[in-house]
PDB file of C-alpha atoms and ligand atoms in Angstrom:
ATOM      1  CA  MET A 324     -39.560   2.161 -12.441  1.00 79.00           C
ATOM      2  CA  LYS A 325     -38.948  -1.582 -13.812  1.00 82.00           C
ATOM      3  CA  PRO A 326     -42.289  -3.938 -12.303  1.00 86.00           C
ATOM      4  CA  ARG A 327     -38.750  -6.150 -10.314  1.00 84.00           C
ATOM      5  CA  VAL A 328     -37.214  -3.093  -8.908  1.00 83.00           C
ATOM      6  CA  ARG A 329     -40.400  -1.577  -7.701  1.00 84.00           C
ATOM      7  CA  HIS A 330     -41.683  -4.877  -5.770  1.00 85.00           C
ATOM      8  CA  ILE A 331     -38.087  -5.177  -4.027  1.00 82.00           C
ATOM      9  CA  LEU A 332     -38.688  -1.348  -2.704  1.00 83.00           C
ATOM     10  CA  GLN A 333     -41.869  -2.387  -1.402  1.00 85.00           C
ATOM     11  CA  GLU A 334     -40.543  -5.083  -0.052  1.00 83.00           C
ATOM     12  CA  TRP A 335     -37.917  -2.913   1.845  1.00 80.00           C
ATOM     13  CA  GLU A 336     -40.344  -0.604   2.877  1.00 81.00           C
ATOM     14  CA  GLN A 337     -42.854  -2.857   4.385  1.00 81.00           C
ATOM     15  CA  SER A 338     -40.726  -5.358   6.064  1.00 77.00           C
ATOM     16  CA  GLN A 339     -39.174  -1.310   7.836  1.00 74.00           C
ATOM     17  CA  GLN A 340     -42.321  -0.760   8.476  1.00 76.00           C
ATOM     18  CA  ARG A 341     -42.480  -4.225  10.025  1.00 75.00           C
ATOM     19  CA  ARG A 342     -39.873  -3.487  12.137  1.00 69.00           C
ATOM     20  CA  GLU A 343     -37.295  -6.029  10.604  1.00 70.00           C
ATOM     21  CA  ALA A 344     -34.620  -3.548  11.016  1.00 74.00           C
ATOM     22  CA  PRO A 345     -31.826  -5.877   9.923  1.00 81.00           C
ATOM     23  CA  PRO A 346     -29.195  -6.138  12.495  1.00 84.00           C
ATOM     24  CA  SER A 347     -26.769  -3.707  10.946  1.00 86.00           C
ATOM     25  CA  LEU A 348     -29.305  -0.649  11.169  1.00 85.00           C
ATOM     26  CA  LEU A 349     -30.255  -1.609  14.228  1.00 86.00           C
ATOM     27  CA  PHE A 350     -26.495  -1.393  14.949  1.00 89.00           C
ATOM     28  CA  HIS A 351     -26.377   1.684  13.826  1.00 90.00           C
ATOM     29  CA  GLU A 352     -29.476   3.135  15.986  1.00 88.00           C
ATOM     30  CA  ASN A 353     -27.385   1.466  18.930  1.00 87.00           C
ATOM     31  CA  SER A 354     -24.482   3.547  17.911  1.00 90.00           C
ATOM     32  CA  LYS A 355     -25.868   6.926  17.301  1.00 91.00           C
ATOM     33  CA  LEU A 356     -24.490   9.259  19.192  1.00 90.00           C
ATOM     34  CA  THR A 357     -27.088  11.600  22.155  1.00 91.00           C
ATOM     35  CA  ARG A 358     -26.090  14.470  24.112  1.00 91.00           C
ATOM     36  CA  PRO A 359     -26.143  13.054  26.829  1.00 90.00           C
ATOM     37  CA  GLY A 360     -24.065   9.923  25.381  1.00 88.00           C
ATOM     38  CA  LEU A 361     -21.750  12.291  24.649  1.00 90.00           C
ATOM     39  CA  ASP A 362     -20.973  14.078  27.448  1.00 91.00           C
ATOM     40  CA  GLU A 363     -21.051  10.398  28.635  1.00 89.00           C
ATOM     41  CA  LEU A 364     -18.243   9.670  26.188  1.00 88.00           C
ATOM     42  CA  GLY A 365     -15.944  12.833  26.802  1.00 90.00           C
ATOM     43  CA  ARG A 366     -15.857  11.885  30.456  1.00 89.00           C
ATOM     44  CA  ARG A 367     -14.382   8.406  29.794  1.00 84.00           C
ATOM     45  CA  ILE A 368     -12.155   9.625  27.159  1.00 85.00           C
ATOM     46  CA  GLY A 369     -10.762  12.564  29.350  1.00 86.00           C
ATOM     47  CA  ARG A 370      -9.951   9.793  32.181  1.00 82.00           C
ATOM     48  CA  ILE A 371      -8.982   7.118  29.612  1.00 78.00           C
ATOM     49  CA  MET A 372      -6.201   9.514  28.071  1.00 76.00           C
ATOM     50  CA  SER A 373      -5.040  10.917  31.469  1.00 73.00           C
ATOM     51  CA  GLU A 374      -4.176   7.612  31.685  1.00 71.00           C
ATOM     52  CA  GLY A 375      -2.205   7.431  28.784  1.00 72.00           C
ATOM     53  CA  LEU A 376      -3.556   4.405  27.960  1.00 73.00           C
ATOM     54  CA  THR A 377      -4.315   5.569  24.372  1.00 69.00           C
ATOM     55  CA  LYS A 378      -1.081   5.543  23.689  1.00 71.00           C
ATOM     56  CA  GLU A 379       0.070   2.355  24.315  1.00 75.00           C
ATOM     57  CA  LEU A 380      -2.731   1.149  22.439  1.00 74.00           C
ATOM     58  CA  ALA A 381      -2.180   3.273  19.628  1.00 70.00           C
ATOM     59  CA  ARG A 382       1.765   1.505  20.394  1.00 74.00           C
ATOM     60  CA  SER A 383       0.389  -2.227  20.620  1.00 79.00           C
ATOM     61  CA  TRP A 384       1.402  -2.897  16.829  1.00 87.00           C
ATOM     62  CA  LYS A 385       1.893  -6.546  16.173  1.00 94.00           C
ATOM     63  CA  CYS A 386       4.545  -8.735  15.480  1.00 94.00           C
ATOM     64  CA  TYR A 387       5.348 -11.807  15.081  1.00 96.00           C
ATOM     65  CA  PRO A 388       8.497 -12.455  16.635  1.00 94.00           C
ATOM     66  CA  GLY A 389      10.702 -15.733  15.281  1.00 95.00           C
ATOM     67  CA  HIS A 390       9.582 -14.936  12.103  1.00 96.00           C
ATOM     68  CA  PRO A 391      11.806 -14.366   8.798  1.00 96.00           C
ATOM     69  CA  GLN A 392      11.811 -10.687   8.375  1.00 97.00           C
ATOM     70  CA  VAL A 393      12.640  -9.042   4.562  1.00 98.00           C
ATOM     71  CA  GLU A 394      13.785  -5.396   4.848  1.00 97.00           C
ATOM     72  CA  LEU A 395      11.252  -2.715   2.302  1.00 98.00           C
ATOM     73  CA  PRO A 396      12.985  -0.656   0.619  1.00 98.00           C
ATOM     74  CA  ARG A 397      11.879   2.955   1.515  1.00 98.00           C
ATOM     75  CA  ALA A 398       8.703   4.996  -0.613  1.00 98.00           C
ATOM     76  CA  ASN A 399      10.357   6.427  -3.521  1.00 97.00           C
ATOM     77  CA  LEU A 400       7.013   7.075  -5.793  1.00 97.00           C
ATOM     78  CA  VAL A 401       7.418   9.724  -8.607  1.00 94.00           C
ATOM     79  CA  LEU A 402       4.035  10.847  -9.682  1.00 93.00           C
ATOM     80  CA  GLU A 403       4.116  10.982 -13.700  1.00 92.00           C
ATOM     81  CA  ARG A 404       0.679  11.414 -13.977  1.00 94.00           C
ATOM     82  CA  GLY A 405      -1.814  14.322 -12.317  1.00 95.00           C
ATOM     83  CA  LEU A 406      -3.984  12.978  -9.409  1.00 95.00           C
ATOM     84  CA  GLN A 407      -6.571  13.770 -11.232  1.00 97.00           C
ATOM     85  CA  GLU A 408      -5.564  11.619 -14.460  1.00 97.00           C
ATOM     86  CA  VAL A 409      -5.219   9.510 -11.877  1.00 97.00           C
ATOM     87  CA  ILE A 410      -8.239   9.614 -10.004  1.00 97.00           C
ATOM     88  CA  VAL A 411     -11.023   9.879 -13.054  1.00 97.00           C
ATOM     89  CA  GLY A 412      -8.500   6.592 -14.355  1.00 95.00           C
ATOM     90  CA  ARG A 413      -8.636   4.344 -12.032  1.00 97.00           C
ATOM     91  CA  ARG A 414     -11.082   1.454 -12.791  1.00 97.00           C
ATOM     92  CA  SER A 415     -11.735  -1.909 -10.941  1.00 97.00           C
ATOM     93  CA  LEU A 416      -9.467  -5.322 -12.979  1.00 95.00           C
ATOM     94  CA  ARG A 417     -10.509  -8.667 -12.406  1.00 92.00           C
ATOM     95  CA  ALA A 418      -7.898 -10.261 -14.971  1.00 92.00           C
ATOM     96  CA  PHE A 419      -4.564  -9.947 -14.378  1.00 94.00           C
ATOM     97  CA  ASP A 420      -1.038 -10.252 -16.366  1.00 94.00           C
ATOM     98  CA  PRO A 421      -0.288 -14.025 -14.756  1.00 90.00           C
ATOM     99  CA  HIS A 422       3.642 -13.359 -15.758  1.00 91.00           C
ATOM    100  CA  ARG A 423       4.534  -9.836 -14.607  1.00 95.00           C
ATOM    101  CA  PRO A 424       5.360  -9.684 -11.371  1.00 96.00           C
ATOM    102  CA  VAL A 425       5.068  -6.268  -9.147  1.00 98.00           C
ATOM    103  CA  THR A 426       8.127  -5.048  -7.834  1.00 98.00           C
ATOM    104  CA  LEU A 427       9.013  -5.230  -4.114  1.00 98.00           C
ATOM    105  CA  GLN A 428       9.853  -1.374  -4.576  1.00 98.00           C
ATOM    106  CA  GLU A 429       5.992  -0.262  -5.829  1.00 98.00           C
ATOM    107  CA  LEU A 430       5.136  -3.276  -3.085  1.00 98.00           C
ATOM    108  CA  ALA A 431       7.042  -1.014  -0.860  1.00 98.00           C
ATOM    109  CA  ASN A 432       5.483   2.321  -1.844  1.00 98.00           C
ATOM    110  CA  LEU A 433       2.001   0.975  -1.709  1.00 98.00           C
ATOM    111  CA  LEU A 434       2.302  -0.230   1.823  1.00 98.00           C
ATOM    112  CA  GLN A 435       4.165   2.750   3.290  1.00 98.00           C
ATOM    113  CA  LEU A 436       1.818   5.281   2.499  1.00 98.00           C
ATOM    114  CA  SER A 437      -1.407   4.040   2.921  1.00 98.00           C
ATOM    115  CA  TYR A 438      -0.777   2.469   6.477  1.00 98.00           C
ATOM    116  CA  GLY A 439       2.629   3.001   7.597  1.00 97.00           C
ATOM    117  CA  ILE A 440       4.580   5.405   9.400  1.00 96.00           C
ATOM    118  CA  THR A 441       4.629   9.160   8.524  1.00 95.00           C
ATOM    119  CA  GLY A 442       5.353  11.385  11.200  1.00 94.00           C
ATOM    120  CA  ARG A 443       5.392  11.668  14.744  1.00 89.00           C
ATOM    121  CA  LEU A 444       4.487  13.899  18.075  1.00 86.00           C
ATOM    122  CA  GLU A 445       6.366  13.868  21.210  1.00 84.00           C
ATOM    123  CA  ASP A 446       5.683  14.715  24.558  1.00 78.00           C
ATOM    124  CA  SER A 447       6.231  14.043  28.282  1.00 73.00           C
ATOM    125  CA  GLY A 448       4.171  10.464  27.786  1.00 72.00           C
ATOM    126  CA  GLY A 449       6.720   9.474  25.389  1.00 78.00           C
ATOM    127  CA  THR A 450       6.541   9.439  20.895  1.00 82.00           C
ATOM    128  CA  GLN A 451       2.970   8.904  19.604  1.00 83.00           C
ATOM    129  CA  TYR A 452       3.386   7.529  15.419  1.00 89.00           C
ATOM    130  CA  LEU A 453       1.320   9.441  13.150  1.00 93.00           C
ATOM    131  CA  ARG A 454      -0.102   7.031   9.616  1.00 96.00           C
ATOM    132  CA  ALA A 455       0.017   7.756   5.963  1.00 96.00           C
ATOM    133  CA  ILE A 456      -4.302   7.588   7.432  1.00 97.00           C
ATOM    134  CA  PRO A 457      -6.175   9.712   9.324  1.00 97.00           C
ATOM    135  CA  SER A 458      -7.289   8.004  12.341  1.00 96.00           C
ATOM    136  CA  ALA A 459      -9.837   8.098  15.020  1.00 94.00           C
ATOM    137  CA  GLY A 460      -8.007   9.292  18.235  1.00 89.00           C
ATOM    138  CA  ALA A 461      -4.799   8.335  16.316  1.00 90.00           C
ATOM    139  CA  LEU A 462      -4.938   4.424  17.147  1.00 92.00           C
ATOM    140  CA  TYR A 463      -4.625   2.705  14.164  1.00 95.00           C
ATOM    141  CA  PRO A 464      -6.979  -0.721  15.212  1.00 96.00           C
ATOM    142  CA  LEU A 465      -5.869  -1.787  11.400  1.00 98.00           C
ATOM    143  CA  GLU A 466      -3.425  -4.722  10.885  1.00 98.00           C
ATOM    144  CA  LEU A 467      -2.024  -5.378   7.234  1.00 98.00           C
ATOM    145  CA  TYR A 468      -1.365  -8.744   6.225  1.00 97.00           C
ATOM    146  CA  LEU A 469      -0.436 -10.059   1.800  1.00 96.00           C
ATOM    147  CA  MET A 470      -1.441 -12.788   0.695  1.00 93.00           C
ATOM    148  CA  VAL A 471       1.519 -12.861  -2.340  1.00 93.00           C
ATOM    149  CA  GLN A 472       1.851 -14.768  -6.030  1.00 91.00           C
ATOM    150  CA  ARG A 473       4.132 -12.945  -7.834  1.00 94.00           C
ATOM    151  CA  VAL A 474       6.157  -9.964  -6.387  1.00 97.00           C
ATOM    152  CA  GLN A 475      10.235  -9.706  -6.785  1.00 97.00           C
ATOM    153  CA  GLY A 476      11.773 -10.855  -4.014  1.00 95.00           C
ATOM    154  CA  LEU A 477       9.228 -12.447  -1.919  1.00 96.00           C
ATOM    155  CA  ASP A 478       8.551 -16.432  -1.714  1.00 93.00           C
ATOM    156  CA  PRO A 479       5.265 -16.915  -2.389  1.00 91.00           C
ATOM    157  CA  GLY A 480       3.162 -17.197   0.796  1.00 91.00           C
ATOM    158  CA  LEU A 481       1.836 -15.305   3.600  1.00 93.00           C
ATOM    159  CA  TYR A 482       2.934 -12.325   5.247  1.00 96.00           C
ATOM    160  CA  HIS A 483       2.394  -9.494   7.892  1.00 98.00           C
ATOM    161  CA  TYR A 484       3.518  -6.406   7.326  1.00 98.00           C
ATOM    162  CA  ARG A 485       5.361  -4.831  10.408  1.00 97.00           C
ATOM    163  CA  VAL A 486       5.067  -1.432  10.527  1.00 96.00           C
ATOM    164  CA  ALA A 487       7.207  -0.212  12.875  1.00 94.00           C
ATOM    165  CA  HIS A 488      10.253  -2.074  11.056  1.00 95.00           C
ATOM    166  CA  HIS A 489       8.874  -0.597   7.640  1.00 97.00           C
ATOM    167  CA  ALA A 490       9.535  -4.986   7.485  1.00 98.00           C
ATOM    168  CA  LEU A 491       7.312  -7.847   6.450  1.00 98.00           C
ATOM    169  CA  GLU A 492       7.000 -11.205   8.278  1.00 98.00           C
ATOM    170  CA  ALA A 493       6.938 -14.579   6.424  1.00 96.00           C
ATOM    171  CA  LEU A 494       4.016 -15.939   8.151  1.00 94.00           C
ATOM    172  CA  GLU A 495       3.836 -18.718   5.902  1.00 85.00           C
ATOM    173  CA  LEU A 496       6.015 -20.427   2.541  1.00 78.00           C
ATOM    174  CA  ALA A 497       3.977 -22.749   2.298  1.00 69.00           C
ATOM    175  CA  ASP A 498       2.504 -22.916  -1.294  1.00 63.00           C
ATOM    176  CA  GLN A 499      -0.725 -21.997  -1.046  1.00 66.00           C
ATOM    177  CA  SER A 500      -1.980 -22.134  -4.465  1.00 64.00           C
ATOM    178  CA  GLU A 501      -4.500 -24.302  -3.950  1.00 72.00           C
ATOM    179  CA  SER A 502      -6.548 -22.104  -1.592  1.00 72.00           C
ATOM    180  CA  MET A 503      -6.056 -19.163  -3.446  1.00 70.00           C
ATOM    181  CA  GLN A 504      -7.020 -20.653  -7.003  1.00 73.00           C
ATOM    182  CA  ARG A 505     -10.804 -21.575  -5.336  1.00 76.00           C
ATOM    183  CA  MET A 506     -10.894 -18.089  -3.765  1.00 75.00           C
ATOM    184  CA  GLU A 507     -10.087 -17.093  -7.042  1.00 75.00           C
ATOM    185  CA  ARG A 508     -12.450 -19.020  -8.434  1.00 78.00           C
ATOM    186  CA  GLU A 509     -15.441 -17.495  -6.017  1.00 77.00           C
ATOM    187  CA  TRP A 510     -14.139 -14.422  -6.454  1.00 73.00           C
ATOM    188  CA  GLY A 511     -15.168 -14.340 -10.411  1.00 72.00           C
ATOM    189  CA  MET A 512     -10.699 -13.239 -10.977  1.00 72.00           C
ATOM    190  CA  GLY A 513     -10.039 -14.053 -14.506  1.00 73.00           C
ATOM    191  CA  SER A 514      -6.604 -14.654 -13.566  1.00 79.00           C
ATOM    192  CA  ALA A 515      -4.228 -14.321 -10.372  1.00 86.00           C
ATOM    193  CA  PRO A 516      -3.314 -10.995  -8.624  1.00 92.00           C
ATOM    194  CA  ALA A 517       0.576 -10.761  -8.182  1.00 95.00           C
ATOM    195  CA  PHE A 518      -1.210 -10.343  -4.589  1.00 94.00           C
ATOM    196  CA  TYR A 519      -3.674  -9.835  -2.056  1.00 94.00           C
ATOM    197  CA  LEU A 520      -3.555  -7.332   0.587  1.00 97.00           C
ATOM    198  CA  VAL A 521      -5.755  -8.464   3.234  1.00 96.00           C
ATOM    199  CA  VAL A 522      -6.810  -6.075   6.428  1.00 98.00           C
ATOM    200  CA  SER A 523      -7.462  -6.943   9.754  1.00 98.00           C
ATOM    201  CA  ALA A 524      -9.178  -4.965  13.055  1.00 98.00           C
ATOM    202  CA  LEU A 525      -8.028  -5.103  15.999  1.00 97.00           C
ATOM    203  CA  PHE A 526     -11.305  -3.301  18.069  1.00 96.00           C
ATOM    204  CA  ALA A 527     -10.663  -3.165  21.062  1.00 93.00           C
ATOM    205  CA  ARG A 528      -8.132  -0.228  19.973  1.00 93.00           C
ATOM    206  CA  THR A 529     -10.472   1.391  19.150  1.00 94.00           C
ATOM    207  CA  MET A 530     -13.689   0.648  21.056  1.00 93.00           C
ATOM    208  CA  ILE A 531     -12.133   0.590  24.265  1.00 89.00           C
ATOM    209  CA  LYS A 532     -11.849   4.726  23.872  1.00 90.00           C
ATOM    210  CA  TYR A 533     -15.451   5.034  21.618  1.00 91.00           C
ATOM    211  CA  ARG A 534     -16.956   1.828  22.202  1.00 91.00           C
ATOM    212  CA  GLU A 535     -19.555   0.750  19.732  1.00 92.00           C
ATOM    213  CA  ARG A 536     -19.378   4.328  17.896  1.00 94.00           C
ATOM    214  CA  GLY A 537     -15.381   2.313  17.678  1.00 95.00           C
ATOM    215  CA  TYR A 538     -17.002   0.053  15.156  1.00 96.00           C
ATOM    216  CA  ARG A 539     -18.018   2.495  12.661  1.00 97.00           C
ATOM    217  CA  PHE A 540     -14.321   4.223  12.584  1.00 97.00           C
ATOM    218  CA  ILE A 541     -12.859   0.998  11.792  1.00 98.00           C
ATOM    219  CA  LEU A 542     -14.713   0.183   9.206  1.00 98.00           C
ATOM    220  CA  MET A 543     -14.579   4.263   8.031  1.00 98.00           C
ATOM    221  CA  GLU A 544     -10.542   3.908   8.137  1.00 98.00           C
ATOM    222  CA  ALA A 545     -10.502   0.349   6.552  1.00 98.00           C
ATOM    223  CA  GLY A 546     -11.936   2.115   3.238  1.00 98.00           C
ATOM    224  CA  MET A 547     -10.053   4.830   3.610  1.00 98.00           C
ATOM    225  CA  LEU A 548      -7.182   2.531   3.503  1.00 98.00           C
ATOM    226  CA  GLY A 549      -8.150   0.955   0.725  1.00 98.00           C
ATOM    227  CA  GLN A 550      -9.050   4.270  -1.732  1.00 98.00           C
ATOM    228  CA  CYS A 551      -5.460   4.813  -0.746  1.00 98.00           C
ATOM    229  CA  ALA A 552      -3.999   1.294  -1.735  1.00 98.00           C
ATOM    230  CA  THR A 553      -5.517   1.300  -4.835  1.00 98.00           C
ATOM    231  CA  LEU A 554      -4.705   4.940  -5.756  1.00 98.00           C
ATOM    232  CA  LEU A 555      -0.979   4.064  -4.677  1.00 98.00           C
ATOM    233  CA  ALA A 556      -1.241   1.779  -7.285  1.00 98.00           C
ATOM    234  CA  GLU A 557      -2.813   3.243  -9.669  1.00 97.00           C
ATOM    235  CA  CYS A 558      -0.495   5.992  -9.901  1.00 97.00           C
ATOM    236  CA  GLN A 559       2.637   3.383 -10.167  1.00 97.00           C
ATOM    237  CA  GLN A 560       1.133   1.399 -13.672  1.00 95.00           C
ATOM    238  CA  LEU A 561      -0.539  -1.646 -11.140  1.00 97.00           C
ATOM    239  CA  HIS A 562      -4.404  -1.820 -10.916  1.00 97.00           C
ATOM    240  CA  SER A 563      -6.453  -3.231  -7.920  1.00 97.00           C
ATOM    241  CA  CYS A 564     -10.302  -4.863  -7.244  1.00 95.00           C
ATOM    242  CA  MET A 565     -12.012  -5.156  -3.981  1.00 95.00           C
ATOM    243  CA  MET A 566     -13.404  -8.533  -3.104  1.00 92.00           C
ATOM    244  CA  GLY A 567     -16.768  -7.880  -0.777  1.00 91.00           C
ATOM    245  CA  GLY A 568     -17.211 -12.376  -0.612  1.00 88.00           C
ATOM    246  CA  TRP A 569     -14.531 -13.530   1.654  1.00 89.00           C
ATOM    247  CA  LEU A 570     -15.370 -16.492   3.252  1.00 89.00           C
ATOM    248  CA  ASP A 571     -14.808 -14.813   7.166  1.00 93.00           C
ATOM    249  CA  ASP A 572     -14.185 -17.804   9.159  1.00 93.00           C
ATOM    250  CA  GLU A 573     -12.033 -19.540   6.664  1.00 90.00           C
ATOM    251  CA  LEU A 574      -9.950 -16.401   5.806  1.00 92.00           C
ATOM    252  CA  ASN A 575      -9.397 -15.245   9.491  1.00 95.00           C
ATOM    253  CA  GLY A 576      -8.041 -19.212   9.785  1.00 92.00           C
ATOM    254  CA  LEU A 577      -5.809 -18.563   7.207  1.00 90.00           C
ATOM    255  CA  LEU A 578      -4.896 -16.244   8.540  1.00 93.00           C
ATOM    256  CA  GLY A 579      -4.715 -17.634  12.238  1.00 94.00           C
ATOM    257  CA  LEU A 580      -7.049 -14.923  13.696  1.00 97.00           C
ATOM    258  CA  ASP A 581      -9.878 -15.788  16.098  1.00 97.00           C
ATOM    259  CA  GLY A 582     -12.589 -13.535  14.166  1.00 97.00           C
ATOM    260  CA  SER A 583     -13.655 -12.099  17.035  1.00 96.00           C
ATOM    261  CA  SER A 584     -11.287  -9.448  18.835  1.00 96.00           C
ATOM    262  CA  GLU A 585      -9.713  -9.573  15.224  1.00 98.00           C
ATOM    263  CA  SER A 586     -11.016  -9.929  11.594  1.00 98.00           C
ATOM    264  CA  VAL A 587     -10.449  -9.310   8.751  1.00 98.00           C
ATOM    265  CA  VAL A 588     -12.869  -5.675   7.494  1.00 98.00           C
ATOM    266  CA  HIS A 589     -10.992  -5.743   3.975  1.00 97.00           C
ATOM    267  CA  VAL A 590      -9.692  -7.881   0.503  1.00 95.00           C
ATOM    268  CA  MET A 591      -8.239  -5.748  -1.884  1.00 96.00           C
ATOM    269  CA  CYS A 592      -6.162  -7.337  -4.739  1.00 95.00           C
ATOM    270  CA  PHE A 593      -3.377  -5.781  -6.998  1.00 97.00           C
ATOM    271  CA  GLY A 594      -1.381  -6.457  -9.965  1.00 97.00           C
ATOM    272  CA  ARG A 595      -0.323  -5.631 -12.946  1.00 97.00           C
ATOM    273  CA  ALA A 596      -2.755  -5.508 -16.360  1.00 96.00           C
ATOM    274  CA  PRO A 597      -2.106  -8.116 -19.918  1.00 93.00           C
ATOM    275  CA  ARG A 598      -0.452  -6.138 -21.747  1.00 87.00           C
ATOM    276  CA  GLU A 599      -2.711  -5.546 -24.934  1.00 78.00           C
ATOM    277  CA  ASP A 600      -0.200  -7.275 -27.544  1.00 68.00           C
ATOM    278  CA  ALA A 601      -0.458 -10.896 -25.591  1.00 60.00           C
ATOM    279  CA  HIS A 602      -2.766 -13.375 -27.224  1.00 52.00           C
ATOM    280  CA  GLY A 603      -3.520 -16.656 -25.826  1.00 44.00           C
TER     281      GLY A 603
HETATM  282  C1  FMN B  29     -16.671  -3.217  -0.654  1.00 52.15           C
HETATM  283  C2  FMN B  29     -16.715  -3.071  -2.366  1.00 52.15           C
HETATM  284  C3  FMN B  29     -17.220  -4.402  -2.163  1.00 52.15           C
HETATM  285  C4  FMN B  29     -16.756  -5.259  -3.493  1.00 52.15           C
HETATM  286  N1  FMN B  29     -16.553  -6.382  -4.229  1.00 52.15           N
HETATM  287  C5  FMN B  29     -16.352  -6.924  -5.278  1.00 52.15           C
HETATM  288  C6  FMN B  29     -16.113  -8.198  -5.499  1.00 52.15           C
HETATM  289  O1  FMN B  29     -16.434  -9.295  -4.660  1.00 52.15           O
HETATM  290  N2  FMN B  29     -16.138  -8.768  -7.260  1.00 52.15           N
HETATM  291  C7  FMN B  29     -15.737  -7.949  -7.721  1.00 52.15           C
HETATM  292  O2  FMN B  29     -15.550  -7.933  -9.093  1.00 52.15           O
HETATM  293  N3  FMN B  29     -15.360  -6.368  -7.877  1.00 52.15           N
HETATM  294  C8  FMN B  29     -15.810  -6.011  -6.583  1.00 52.15           C
HETATM  295  N4  FMN B  29     -16.454  -4.123  -6.351  1.00 52.15           N
HETATM  296  C9  FMN B  29     -15.840  -2.957  -6.841  1.00 52.15           C
HETATM  297  C10 FMN B  29     -16.966  -2.982  -7.908  1.00 52.15           C
HETATM  298  O3  FMN B  29     -17.436  -3.783  -8.177  1.00 52.15           O
HETATM  299  C11 FMN B  29     -16.564  -1.969  -8.322  1.00 52.15           C
HETATM  300  O4  FMN B  29     -15.714  -0.348  -7.845  1.00 52.15           O
HETATM  301  C12 FMN B  29     -17.703  -1.150  -9.366  1.00 52.15           C
HETATM  302  O5  FMN B  29     -17.934  -1.806 -10.187  1.00 52.15           O
HETATM  303  C13 FMN B  29     -17.305   0.021  -9.728  1.00 52.15           C
HETATM  304  O6  FMN B  29     -16.019   0.149 -10.938  1.00 52.15           O
HETATM  305  P1  FMN B  29     -14.689   0.576 -10.818  1.00 52.15           P
HETATM  306  O7  FMN B  29     -14.118   0.491  -9.275  1.00 52.15           O
HETATM  307  O8  FMN B  29     -14.127   0.306 -11.899  1.00 52.15           O
HETATM  308  O9  FMN B  29     -14.445   1.821 -10.757  1.00 52.15           O
HETATM  309  C14 FMN B  29     -16.486  -4.000  -4.942  1.00 52.15           C
HETATM  310  C15 FMN B  29     -15.782  -2.995  -4.308  1.00 52.15           C
HETATM  311  C16 FMN B  29     -16.080  -2.362  -3.055  1.00 52.15           C
HETATM  312  C17 FMN B  29     -15.853  -1.160  -3.129  1.00 52.15           C
END
C-alpha cells in the first residue's frame, strides 16, 4: 500500500477512535432499526395507513398551475440490444455533441419508463398509482425537473415533469445558458449536454411514514431512478453522466425550492456522443 494511502486510512481510523464520527455516520447510527423501534414504527404505520394518509401522500404530485404544458408522446421504446449488452456498454460521457439534439420521443421514453405511471391498484380507498421504480410504501417522494438545452420541440429552459399528465410544465423559458455554462465548467463537462435531469425529494412524503429511516429510502430511490434513467439513455444510443458537485443552495434557488422541505438529491446530464468523424 502506498504510504500516502496508508496515512489517509490511519487518519480515518484515529478520528473514528476519537469518536469524531462525521454527521452522516451519526445519522446512519440513529436511523438503525432496533427491535423496540421496529415495533413502535409498525404501530404508527398501522395508524397512518388506517387513516388513508399514505394514499393521499402518494397522490400529492407537484404541479404548477398556470404554466404552459407540453404534452409528451407515450413511451415506445424498442430494444435493439439485449439488457446485458446495454449494461456492459454503459459508460459515463462528459463531452457531448453540441449540435445533435435529443428527440422529444427519446426524452418521453426516459421520463415515463424511469418515473412515470406504469400501473394502478383499485380498492375502496380509491386508486393508487404505481411507478416504473419501486418506492417504499409506494409514496414516490421524488420530483423531476429538466434543464433543457437541445431537445427537439422544446425551447431551452427549465421544466417540471407533471407525472399525472405525462407532460412537461415550462417553468422558465429565459435563456439559462449562462448559469448552465458556469455549472458545466465547474462540473468539468467538455461540452454542453442536451439536458440535465435534476431530481428533488419532498421529504415529508416518505418521512411522515418512516421517519429517519425514510431519509435512507429517499436516497435509495433517487439512486434507482438514476440507474434506470442512465440505462434508458444507453438503450436509445444516448449517453449520460451523474453529477455529484452541485451547489445545493444555488441549484435549489434556480428551481425555486426551499431546500428544506424539498431539495435536490440527484443530478444527471444526457446527450449524444460527438460523431467520430466530427473534427474541429
Ligand atoms: C453519485 C455520483 C456522482 C458523480 N459525480 C460526478 C461528477 O460530478 N463529475 C463526473 O465527471 N462524474 C461523476 N460521476 C461519474 C463517475 O465518475 C463514474 O460513474 C465512474 O468514474 C465510473 O465510470 P463509468 O460511469 O463510465 O462506469 C458520478 C457518479 C456518481 C454515482
